[in-house]
Coordinates of C-alpha atoms in Angstrom, one line a residue:
Chain F
X24 CA -28.2 14.9 184.1
X25 CA -31.2 16.0 186.2
X26 CA -34.4 17.4 184.8
X27 CA -37.2 19.0 186.7
X28 CA -40.7 17.5 186.5
X29 CA -42.3 19.0 183.5
X30 CA -45.9 18.5 184.4
X31 CA -45.4 21.1 187.2
X32 CA -43.7 23.4 184.6
X33 CA -46.6 22.9 182.3
X34 CA -49.2 23.5 185.0
X35 CA -47.4 26.6 186.3
X36 CA -46.8 28.0 182.9
X37 CA -50.5 27.7 182.1
X38 CA -51.4 29.4 185.4
X39 CA -49.0 32.2 184.8
X40 CA -50.2 32.6 181.2
X41 CA -53.7 33.4 182.4
X42 CA -52.7 35.5 185.3
X43 CA -55.8 37.5 185.9
X44 CA -58.1 34.5 185.4
X45 CA -56.0 32.4 187.7
X46 CA -56.4 35.3 190.2
X47 CA -60.2 35.3 189.8
X48 CA -60.3 31.5 190.4
X49 CA -58.2 31.8 193.4
X50 CA -60.3 34.6 194.8
X51 CA -63.6 32.8 194.2
X52 CA -62.4 29.7 196.0
X53 CA -60.8 31.8 198.7
X54 CA -64.1 33.7 199.4
X55 CA -66.1 30.5 199.7
X56 CA -63.5 28.8 202.0
X57 CA -63.3 32.0 204.0
X58 CA -67.0 31.9 204.7
X59 CA -66.8 28.2 205.5
X60 CA -63.9 28.6 207.9
X61 CA -65.2 31.8 209.5
X62 CA -68.6 30.4 210.3
X63 CA -67.6 26.9 211.3
X64 CA -64.8 28.3 213.5
X65 CA -67.4 30.5 215.4
X66 CA -70.2 27.9 215.5
X67 CA -68.1 24.9 216.5
X68 CA -65.9 26.8 219.0
X69 CA -68.9 28.3 220.8
X70 CA -70.8 25.0 220.8
X71 CA -67.9 23.0 222.1
X72 CA -66.8 25.7 224.5
X73 CA -70.3 25.7 226.1
X74 CA -70.2 21.9 226.5
X75 CA -66.8 22.1 228.1
X76 CA -68.0 24.9 230.3
X77 CA -70.7 22.7 231.9
X78 CA -68.1 20.1 232.9
X79 CA -65.6 22.7 234.2
X80 CA -68.1 24.3 236.5
X81 CA -68.5 21.2 238.6
X82 CA -72.1 21.9 239.6
X83 CA -75.1 20.9 237.5
X84 CA -77.7 23.1 239.2
X85 CA -77.2 26.6 240.3
X86 CA -79.8 28.3 242.6
X87 CA -80.1 32.1 242.4
X88 CA -82.6 34.6 243.8
X89 CA -85.8 34.9 241.8
X90 CA -85.2 37.0 238.7
X91 CA -81.4 36.5 238.8
X92 CA -81.3 33.7 236.2
X93 CA -80.1 35.9 233.4
X94 CA -77.6 37.9 235.4
X95 CA -76.4 34.6 236.9
X96 CA -75.6 33.3 233.4
X97 CA -73.9 36.6 232.5
X98 CA -71.8 36.3 235.6
X99 CA -70.8 32.8 234.8
X100 CA -70.3 33.1 231.1
X101 CA -69.1 36.6 230.5
X102 CA -67.5 37.2 234.0
X103 CA -69.7 40.3 234.3
X104 CA -70.2 41.9 237.7
X105 CA -73.7 41.0 238.8
X106 CA -74.8 41.5 242.4
X107 CA -77.8 39.5 243.8
X108 CA -78.5 38.0 247.2
X109 CA -80.9 35.6 249.0
X110 CA -81.4 34.5 252.5
X111 CA -78.8 31.9 253.7
X112 CA -81.5 29.8 255.4
X113 CA -82.6 28.8 251.9
X114 CA -79.4 26.9 251.7
X115 CA -80.3 24.8 254.7
X116 CA -83.7 24.1 253.3
X117 CA -82.5 23.2 249.7
X118 CA -79.8 20.9 251.0
X119 CA -82.5 18.7 252.4
X120 CA -83.7 17.8 248.9
X121 CA -83.1 14.2 247.8
X122 CA -80.8 13.5 244.9
X123 CA -78.1 15.9 245.9
X124 CA -74.5 14.6 246.0
X125 CA -72.7 17.8 246.9
X126 CA -74.0 21.3 247.8
X127 CA -72.2 24.6 248.6
X128 CA -72.8 28.4 248.4
X129 CA -71.0 31.4 247.4
X130 CA -71.4 35.0 248.3
X131 CA -70.6 38.1 246.2
X132 CA -68.7 40.4 248.5
X133 CA -67.7 43.2 246.3
X134 CA -65.6 44.2 243.3
X135 CA -62.1 45.5 243.0
X136 CA -60.5 47.5 240.2
X137 CA -60.7 46.0 236.7
X138 CA -63.9 44.1 237.6
X139 CA -62.1 41.6 239.8
X140 CA -64.8 40.1 242.0
X141 CA -64.3 39.1 245.7
X142 CA -66.4 36.0 246.5
X143 CA -66.8 34.3 249.8
X144 CA -66.9 30.5 249.9
X145 CA -67.6 27.9 252.5
X146 CA -64.3 25.9 252.6
X147 CA -66.0 23.0 254.4
X148 CA -68.6 22.3 251.6
X149 CA -66.8 23.8 248.6
X150 CA -66.4 21.5 245.6
X151 CA -66.3 24.2 242.9
X152 CA -62.9 25.8 243.7
X153 CA -61.1 22.8 245.0
X154 CA -60.4 21.0 241.7
X155 CA -58.5 24.1 240.5
X156 CA -56.0 24.5 243.3
X157 CA -53.2 22.3 244.7
X158 CA -53.6 23.6 248.2
X159 CA -57.1 22.3 248.7
X160 CA -58.0 24.0 252.0
X161 CA -58.7 27.7 252.3
X162 CA -58.2 29.0 255.8
X163 CA -59.2 32.2 257.5
X164 CA -56.9 35.1 256.4
X165 CA -56.1 33.3 253.1
X166 CA -57.2 33.8 249.5
X167 CA -57.3 31.7 246.3
X168 CA -56.7 33.9 243.3
X169 CA -58.3 33.3 239.9
X170 CA -55.9 32.6 237.0
X171 CA -56.6 36.1 235.6
X172 CA -57.3 37.9 238.8
X173 CA -53.8 37.3 240.2
X174 CA -52.4 39.6 237.5
X175 CA -54.3 42.5 239.1
X176 CA -52.0 42.2 242.1
X177 CA -48.8 42.3 240.1
X178 CA -46.0 39.8 240.2
X179 CA -47.1 37.8 243.2
X180 CA -46.7 34.1 244.1
X181 CA -48.1 31.6 246.5
X182 CA -47.4 32.7 250.1
X183 CA -47.2 36.5 249.4
X184 CA -49.4 38.9 251.2
X185 CA -52.1 41.1 249.5
X186 CA -54.6 43.7 250.6
X187 CA -58.3 43.3 249.9
X188 CA -60.6 46.1 251.1
X189 CA -57.8 47.2 253.4
X190 CA -57.3 43.8 255.0
X191 CA -54.2 41.6 254.6
X192 CA -54.5 38.2 253.1
X193 CA -52.0 35.5 252.4
X194 CA -52.2 34.0 248.9
X195 CA -52.9 30.3 249.6
X196 CA -52.8 29.4 245.9
X197 CA -53.3 30.6 242.4
X198 CA -56.0 28.7 240.6
X199 CA -55.5 26.9 237.2
X200 CA -57.3 28.5 234.3
X201 CA -61.0 27.5 234.4
X202 CA -62.2 29.5 231.4
X203 CA -65.1 30.6 233.5
X204 CA -66.0 33.7 235.5
X205 CA -63.9 32.2 238.3
X206 CA -60.7 33.3 236.6
X207 CA -61.6 36.9 237.3
X208 CA -62.4 36.3 240.9
X209 CA -60.7 36.3 244.4
X210 CA -62.0 33.7 246.9
X211 CA -62.0 34.3 250.6
X212 CA -63.6 32.4 253.5
X213 CA -67.0 33.2 254.8
X214 CA -65.4 34.1 258.2
X215 CA -63.2 36.8 256.5
X216 CA -66.3 38.1 254.7
X217 CA -68.0 38.7 258.1
X218 CA -64.9 40.5 259.2
X219 CA -64.8 42.7 256.2
X220 CA -68.5 43.5 256.5
X221 CA -67.8 44.7 260.1
X222 CA -64.8 46.7 259.1
X223 CA -65.9 48.1 255.8
X224 CA -69.2 50.0 255.6
X225 CA -69.1 50.1 251.8
X226 CA -69.7 46.4 251.5
X227 CA -73.4 45.9 251.0
X228 CA -73.8 42.2 251.7
X229 CA -75.2 41.1 255.1
X230 CA -73.9 38.2 257.1
X231 CA -77.1 36.2 256.5
X232 CA -77.1 36.5 252.8
X233 CA -75.6 34.4 250.0
X234 CA -75.6 34.8 246.2
X235 CA -75.7 31.4 244.8
X236 CA -76.2 27.8 245.8
X237 CA -74.2 25.3 243.7
X238 CA -75.4 21.7 243.5
X239 CA -74.0 18.6 242.1
X240 CA -76.8 16.0 241.7
X241 CA -76.4 12.4 242.5
X242 CA -76.1 9.9 239.8
X243 CA -79.7 8.6 240.3
X244 CA -81.1 12.0 240.1
X245 CA -81.7 13.9 236.8
X246 CA -80.3 17.4 237.3
X247 CA -83.1 18.9 235.2
X248 CA -85.7 17.3 237.4
X249 CA -83.9 18.5 240.5
X250 CA -83.8 22.1 239.2
X251 CA -87.5 21.9 238.4
X252 CA -88.4 20.6 241.9
X253 CA -86.3 23.2 243.7
X254 CA -87.9 26.0 241.7
X255 CA -91.4 24.6 242.3
X256 CA -90.6 24.2 246.1
X257 CA -89.3 27.7 246.6
X258 CA -90.8 30.4 244.5
X259 CA -88.3 32.9 245.8
X260 CA -85.5 31.2 243.8
X261 CA -84.7 30.5 240.2
X262 CA -82.5 27.7 239.1
X263 CA -80.0 27.5 236.3
X264 CA -79.7 24.0 234.8
X265 CA -76.0 24.1 233.8
X266 CA -76.4 21.9 230.7
X267 CA -78.9 24.5 229.4
X268 CA -76.6 27.4 230.1
X269 CA -76.2 29.6 227.0
X270 CA -79.6 28.5 225.7
X271 CA -79.9 31.8 223.9
X272 CA -76.5 31.4 222.4
X273 CA -77.2 27.9 221.4
X274 CA -80.5 29.0 219.7
X275 CA -78.7 31.8 217.9
X276 CA -76.0 29.3 216.8
X277 CA -78.7 26.9 215.6
X278 CA -80.4 29.6 213.5
X279 CA -77.0 30.8 212.3
X280 CA -76.2 27.3 211.2
X281 CA -79.4 27.1 209.1
X282 CA -78.7 30.4 207.4
X283 CA -75.0 29.5 207.0
X284 CA -75.9 26.2 205.4
X285 CA -78.0 27.9 202.8
X286 CA -75.4 30.6 202.1
X287 CA -72.7 27.9 201.8
X288 CA -74.7 25.7 199.4
X289 CA -75.6 28.8 197.2
X290 CA -72.0 30.0 197.3
X291 CA -70.7 26.6 196.4
X292 CA -73.0 26.3 193.4
X293 CA -72.1 29.9 192.3
X294 CA -68.4 29.1 192.7
X295 CA -68.6 25.9 190.7
X296 CA -70.4 27.8 187.9
X297 CA -67.9 30.6 187.9
X298 CA -65.0 28.2 187.9
X299 CA -66.6 26.0 185.2
X300 CA -67.2 29.1 183.1
X301 CA -63.7 30.5 183.5
X302 CA -62.2 27.1 182.8
X303 CA -64.4 26.7 179.7
X304 CA -63.1 30.0 178.4
X305 CA -59.5 28.9 179.2
X306 CA -60.1 25.6 177.6
X307 CA -61.7 27.0 174.5
X308 CA -58.6 29.3 174.1
X309 CA -56.3 26.3 174.5
X310 CA -58.0 23.9 172.2
X311 CA -55.1 23.8 169.8
X312 CA -52.7 23.1 172.8
X313 CA -55.0 20.3 174.1
X314 CA -55.1 18.9 170.5
X315 CA -51.3 19.0 170.4
X316 CA -51.0 17.3 173.7
X317 CA -53.3 14.5 172.5
X318 CA -51.2 14.1 169.3
X319 CA -48.1 13.8 171.6
X320 CA -49.7 10.9 173.2
X321 CA -51.9 12.3 176.0
X322 CA -55.1 10.4 176.5
X323 CA -58.3 12.2 177.5
X324 CA -57.4 11.2 181.0
X325 CA -53.9 12.6 180.6
X326 CA -55.2 16.0 179.4
X327 CA -57.7 15.9 182.3
X328 CA -54.9 15.2 184.7
X329 CA -53.0 18.2 183.5
X330 CA -56.0 20.5 183.8
X331 CA -57.2 19.0 187.1
X332 CA -53.7 19.6 188.5
X333 CA -54.0 23.2 187.5
X334 CA -57.3 23.5 189.1
X335 CA -56.1 21.7 192.2
X336 CA -53.1 23.9 192.5
X337 CA -55.4 27.0 192.2
X338 CA -57.8 25.4 194.6
X339 CA -55.1 24.8 197.3
X340 CA -53.9 28.4 197.0
X341 CA -57.5 29.7 197.2
X342 CA -58.4 27.4 200.1
X343 CA -55.2 28.3 202.0
X344 CA -55.9 32.0 201.7
X345 CA -59.5 31.5 202.6
X346 CA -58.6 29.4 205.7
X347 CA -55.9 31.8 206.8
X348 CA -58.3 34.9 206.6
X349 CA -61.2 32.9 208.0
X350 CA -59.2 31.8 211.0
X351 CA -57.8 35.2 211.7
X352 CA -61.1 37.1 211.4
X353 CA -63.0 34.3 213.2
X354 CA -60.6 34.4 216.1
X355 CA -60.7 38.2 216.2
X356 CA -64.5 38.0 216.4
X357 CA -64.5 35.3 219.1
X358 CA -61.9 37.3 221.1
X359 CA -64.1 40.5 220.8
X360 CA -66.9 38.6 222.5
X361 CA -64.8 38.7 225.7
X362 CA -66.3 35.5 227.0
X363 CA -63.7 33.6 229.1
X364 CA -65.3 30.2 228.4
X365 CA -64.5 30.4 224.7
X366 CA -61.5 28.3 223.8
X367 CA -60.2 27.6 220.4
X368 CA -60.0 23.8 220.0
X369 CA -57.0 22.7 217.9
X370 CA -58.8 19.6 216.8
X371 CA -61.6 21.8 215.3
X372 CA -59.1 24.0 213.7
X373 CA -57.2 21.0 212.1
X374 CA -60.6 19.6 210.8
X375 CA -61.5 23.0 209.4
X376 CA -58.2 23.2 207.6
X377 CA -58.5 19.8 206.1
X378 CA -62.2 20.2 205.2
X379 CA -61.5 23.7 203.8
X380 CA -58.7 22.5 201.5
X381 CA -60.8 19.4 200.5
X382 CA -63.8 21.6 199.7
X383 CA -61.7 24.1 197.7
X384 CA -59.9 21.4 195.8
X385 CA -63.2 19.5 195.1
X386 CA -65.0 22.6 193.9
X387 CA -62.3 23.7 191.6
X388 CA -61.7 20.1 190.4
X389 CA -65.5 19.7 189.8
X390 CA -65.6 23.1 188.0
X391 CA -62.8 22.1 185.5
X392 CA -64.4 18.6 185.1
X393 CA -67.6 20.1 184.0
X394 CA -65.9 22.1 181.3
X395 CA -63.7 19.2 180.2
X396 CA -66.6 16.9 179.5
X397 CA -67.5 19.2 176.6
X398 CA -64.2 18.7 174.8
X399 CA -63.7 15.0 175.6
X400 CA -65.5 13.8 172.6
X401 CA -63.9 16.3 170.2
X402 CA -61.3 14.6 167.9
X403 CA -57.7 15.8 168.3
X404 CA -57.4 17.1 164.8
X405 CA -60.5 19.3 165.3
X406 CA -58.9 20.7 168.4
X407 CA -55.6 21.3 166.7
X408 CA -57.3 23.2 163.9
X409 CA -59.0 25.3 166.8
X410 CA -62.5 24.5 165.5
Chain G
X28 CA -39.3 -5.1 154.7
X29 CA -42.4 -5.9 156.7
X30 CA -45.6 -3.9 156.4
X31 CA -45.6 -1.1 158.9
X32 CA -48.8 0.8 157.8
X33 CA -51.7 -0.8 155.9
X34 CA -54.6 1.4 154.9
X35 CA -57.8 -0.4 153.7
X36 CA -60.7 1.4 152.0
X37 CA -60.1 4.5 154.1
X38 CA -62.8 7.1 153.7
X39 CA -63.5 10.3 155.7
X40 CA -66.6 12.4 155.1
X41 CA -67.0 15.6 157.0
X42 CA -70.6 16.6 157.6
X43 CA -70.8 20.4 157.1
X44 CA -73.9 22.6 157.2
X45 CA -76.1 19.6 156.1
X46 CA -73.7 18.6 153.2
X47 CA -71.2 15.9 153.2
X48 CA -67.7 17.0 152.3
X49 CA -65.4 14.1 151.2
X50 CA -62.0 14.4 152.8
X51 CA -60.6 11.2 151.4
X52 CA -62.3 8.3 149.5
X53 CA -61.6 4.6 149.5
X54 CA -57.8 4.9 149.9
X55 CA -55.8 1.6 149.9
X56 CA -52.1 1.9 150.7
X57 CA -49.3 -0.2 152.2
X58 CA -46.2 1.4 153.6
X59 CA -43.4 -0.8 154.6
X60 CA -41.0 -0.4 157.6
X61 CA -38.2 2.1 156.9
X62 CA -39.9 3.5 153.8
X63 CA -39.6 7.2 153.1
X64 CA -42.9 8.2 151.6
X65 CA -43.7 11.5 150.2
X66 CA -47.2 12.7 149.5
X67 CA -47.8 15.7 147.2
X68 CA -51.0 17.6 146.4
X69 CA -52.6 21.0 146.4
X70 CA -54.4 22.3 149.5
X71 CA -57.8 20.6 150.0
X72 CA -56.6 17.4 148.3
X73 CA -56.9 15.4 151.5
X74 CA -53.3 15.1 152.6
X75 CA -53.8 16.3 156.2
X76 CA -56.9 14.2 156.5
X77 CA -54.9 11.1 155.4
X78 CA -52.0 11.8 157.7
X79 CA -54.4 12.5 160.7
X80 CA -56.2 9.2 160.1
X81 CA -52.9 7.4 160.0
X82 CA -52.0 9.0 163.3
X83 CA -55.4 8.3 164.8
X84 CA -56.2 12.0 165.3
X85 CA -59.6 11.6 163.6
X86 CA -61.8 8.6 163.1
X87 CA -62.6 7.3 159.6
X88 CA -66.1 7.2 158.2
X89 CA -65.2 3.8 156.7
X90 CA -62.1 1.6 156.4
X91 CA -59.2 0.6 158.6
X92 CA -55.6 1.7 159.4
X93 CA -53.3 -1.0 160.6
X94 CA -50.0 -0.3 162.3
X95 CA -47.9 -3.3 162.8
X96 CA -51.1 -5.3 162.0
X97 CA -53.2 -3.6 164.7
X98 CA -56.4 -1.8 163.7
X99 CA -55.7 1.4 165.5
X100 CA -59.4 2.4 165.6
X101 CA -60.3 -0.8 167.5
X102 CA -58.1 0.5 170.4
X103 CA -59.4 2.3 173.4
X104 CA -58.5 6.0 173.9
X105 CA -55.8 5.0 176.3
X106 CA -54.3 2.4 174.0
X107 CA -54.5 4.6 170.9
X108 CA -52.8 7.5 172.9
X109 CA -50.0 5.1 174.0
X110 CA -49.5 4.0 170.5
X111 CA -49.3 7.6 169.3
X112 CA -46.9 8.4 172.1
X113 CA -44.6 5.4 171.6
X114 CA -44.7 4.8 167.8
X115 CA -45.6 8.1 166.1
X116 CA -43.9 11.5 165.9
X117 CA -46.1 14.2 164.5
X118 CA -44.8 17.3 162.8
X119 CA -47.6 19.9 162.1
X120 CA -47.8 22.5 159.4
X121 CA -48.0 25.3 162.1
X122 CA -46.2 26.2 165.3
X123 CA -47.2 23.6 167.8
X124 CA -45.0 24.5 170.7
X125 CA -46.3 25.5 174.2
X126 CA -45.1 29.1 174.3
X127 CA -44.7 29.4 178.1
X128 CA -42.5 26.2 178.3
X129 CA -38.8 26.3 177.7
X130 CA -37.4 24.9 174.5
X131 CA -36.0 21.8 176.3
X132 CA -39.3 21.3 178.1
X133 CA -41.2 21.4 174.8
X134 CA -38.9 18.9 173.3
X135 CA -39.2 16.6 176.3
X136 CA -43.0 17.0 176.6
X137 CA -44.0 13.7 175.0
X138 CA -42.0 11.8 177.7
X139 CA -44.4 13.0 180.4
X140 CA -47.2 11.1 178.8
X141 CA -44.9 8.2 178.2
X142 CA -44.2 8.1 181.9
X143 CA -40.5 8.0 181.1
X144 CA -38.0 9.9 183.1
X145 CA -36.9 13.0 181.1
X146 CA -33.4 12.8 182.5
X147 CA -32.8 9.8 180.4
X148 CA -33.6 11.7 177.3
X149 CA -32.0 15.0 178.1
X150 CA -28.8 14.4 176.1
X151 CA -30.9 13.2 173.0
X152 CA -32.9 16.3 173.3
X153 CA -29.8 18.5 173.2
X154 CA -28.5 16.5 170.1
X155 CA -31.8 16.9 168.3
X156 CA -31.8 20.6 169.0
X157 CA -28.3 20.8 167.7
X158 CA -29.3 19.0 164.6
X159 CA -32.2 21.4 163.9
X160 CA -29.9 24.4 164.4
X161 CA -31.0 25.3 167.9
X162 CA -27.8 24.6 169.9
X163 CA -27.8 26.7 173.1
X164 CA -31.5 27.5 172.9
X165 CA -32.6 24.9 175.4
X166 CA -33.3 27.3 178.3
X167 CA -35.1 30.0 176.3
X168 CA -38.8 30.2 176.4
X169 CA -40.6 29.1 173.2
X170 CA -42.4 32.5 173.0
X171 CA -39.0 34.2 172.7
X172 CA -38.3 32.3 169.4
X173 CA -39.2 33.3 165.9
X174 CA -41.9 31.3 164.1
X175 CA -39.3 29.3 162.2
X176 CA -37.3 28.5 165.3
X177 CA -40.5 27.3 167.0
X178 CA -41.2 25.0 164.1
X179 CA -37.7 23.5 164.5
X180 CA -38.4 23.0 168.2
X181 CA -41.5 21.0 167.2
X182 CA -39.5 19.1 164.6
X183 CA -37.0 18.1 167.3
X184 CA -39.8 17.1 169.6
X185 CA -41.2 14.6 167.1
X186 CA -38.1 12.5 167.4
X187 CA -37.4 12.6 171.1
X188 CA -39.2 9.4 172.0
X189 CA -37.5 7.1 169.5
X190 CA -40.7 6.9 167.3
X191 CA -41.0 4.2 164.6
X192 CA -43.2 6.4 162.4
X193 CA -42.9 10.1 161.6
X194 CA -45.9 11.9 160.1
X195 CA -44.8 15.3 158.8
X196 CA -47.5 17.6 157.5
X197 CA -46.0 20.5 155.4
X198 CA -43.0 20.6 157.9
X199 CA -41.2 23.5 156.2
X200 CA -44.2 25.5 155.1
X201 CA -43.0 28.9 156.3
X202 CA -39.3 28.3 156.5
X203 CA -36.7 29.8 154.2
X204 CA -34.9 27.8 151.6
X205 CA -31.7 27.2 153.5
X206 CA -33.6 26.1 156.6
X207 CA -35.8 23.9 154.4
X208 CA -32.7 22.2 153.0
X209 CA -31.3 21.7 156.5
X210 CA -34.5 20.2 157.8
X211 CA -34.7 17.9 154.8
X212 CA -31.1 16.8 155.4
X213 CA -32.0 16.2 159.0
X214 CA -35.0 14.1 158.0
X215 CA -33.0 12.0 155.6
X216 CA -30.3 11.5 158.3
X217 CA -32.7 10.5 161.0
X218 CA -34.7 8.2 158.7
X219 CA -31.6 6.3 157.8
X220 CA -30.0 6.2 161.2
X221 CA -33.2 5.1 163.0
X222 CA -34.8 3.2 160.1
X223 CA -37.9 5.3 160.5
X224 CA -41.1 4.8 158.5
X225 CA -41.4 8.4 157.3
X226 CA -44.4 10.0 155.7
X227 CA -44.0 13.6 154.6
X228 CA -46.7 15.7 153.0
X229 CA -45.9 18.8 151.0
X230 CA -47.2 20.8 148.1
X231 CA -43.6 21.3 147.1
X232 CA -42.3 18.6 144.7
X233 CA -38.7 19.7 145.0
X234 CA -38.8 19.2 148.8
X235 CA -40.3 15.7 148.5
X236 CA -38.2 14.5 145.5
X237 CA -35.0 16.4 145.5
X238 CA -34.4 17.3 149.2
X239 CA -36.0 14.3 151.0
X240 CA -35.3 11.9 148.2
X241 CA -38.4 9.9 149.1
X242 CA -38.3 6.3 148.1
X243 CA -42.0 6.4 147.1
X244 CA -44.0 9.4 146.0
X245 CA -47.7 9.7 145.9
X246 CA -50.0 12.3 144.6
X247 CA -53.4 13.2 146.1
X248 CA -56.2 14.9 144.3
X249 CA -59.9 15.2 145.5
X250 CA -59.4 12.7 148.2
X251 CA -57.8 10.0 146.1
X252 CA -54.3 8.9 146.1
X253 CA -52.1 7.9 143.1
X254 CA -48.5 6.6 143.0
X255 CA -46.2 8.9 141.1
X256 CA -43.8 6.9 139.0
X257 CA -41.7 9.5 137.3

């Protein structure tokens, strides 16, 4: 005849018996783990996304007109519409610098509805768009559509025709998702840009203007040094060192981490004290029961096991709730930032889940252990008498 | 019959508010295997203290308790707990069930600490419940039972693990006369069937002598023990 495992019955019966206290324990663990999950998700996601962003972009130095550094970052990180131009002859001068492996330029042509940007590229030198398309060569009369921008044109596919500023273009390819501002852009050739300028008086850019110069430094050259030298050589430009992109965000995250660490440590200590106090109350009320268990053959370790199981059970429920709410609210906050480069990393999420449960269980286990130490030395008969 | 329990110079003093209260004093006693021993005495005579010392529930101030030749107070907590679990069945003078567990889970509870599969003991648990008059009660929760019924669950529990020694402290204290008689009959039956070394403590001479028919009766007074011959 089969019997269920009694220890679980015993643990569950104890939890049910002190329903409101069990709820307080669960909530206190849940709150702590919620904070942990929420902050770590945000901090780790932004940090790793920024690192990935640098490698996705392909360039390690971006040259923009003087004073356009900040708008340039906003354009890249947040896909915001930012319009700035410099003389194209700067490109010819800067390409002469030593330590450049690849160099190209892009020009902001204009903006369509829903903030879709039209950008002209030089297909001969481009190395930024190429890795994201199968059809590597962009010809006159063709467009590459960003992974989000193509939605603006409805249900279209490669080879379809679309109109941009009244001119027909053939969709040469739809780009893979880059998680950068490129996803919200349409790329045309420089030749087509010149035609559009002639045909469309509303387009402000001139033929001899470009918006950005994108550089991949050679292996021997430090990109930071190259950026510094370009800026020194040409005061009319600013450079964005891609590895340093999001410096403000990084600084903010670094400060947040410090505050968060303090908050987490204080909350952990408070949670342990709260849990220890509640368990002390529960254990004091259950002295007789503990004494009976000892008389039935439970060693101190055996009693500890039962109570630890109870706390672990409550810790797992509390941690799970904290993790679920932390992930949901963290994800909501990250989504609300509307930064295309932000990407939830499943490895990070898995680590947060494991660490969250481990912390929740450890804290509730520690809390009960603190209160159990007090009754370990009490003789079973004294416990049975409830003294 | 071999010596099952040997008590040597056993003394227990309780320090209380700066004074020493003598629980028991210099007790020497030998109980043989399969003996049914009754201990009589008024409250405060030291009966519960003696029983608790034999069961290792408290430590003596002086003296030794040997069970099967082993000084139980020389054992570690783990070893003493195992000895209690494997060899001793306790019956307390109050309800000692876990109210939120079912009747059957209460009876099977010692097996968890013995690391024995409860399924092997399920039928024994049902038989014991039947013998204490709780047939069909197995799935009820202990809190649903009356005080007397809870006591009977605890009595059944004491026998579940095939103990060698039963220590019963006022086992029928608040039970009616009929139930008291049934419980005594159950004790006698179990003691004979399983050759148990049985120590029952009571303030009621009739229960010890007439109902349990103890082979040896002792009387306790002010922490001392005397054999009652009549």
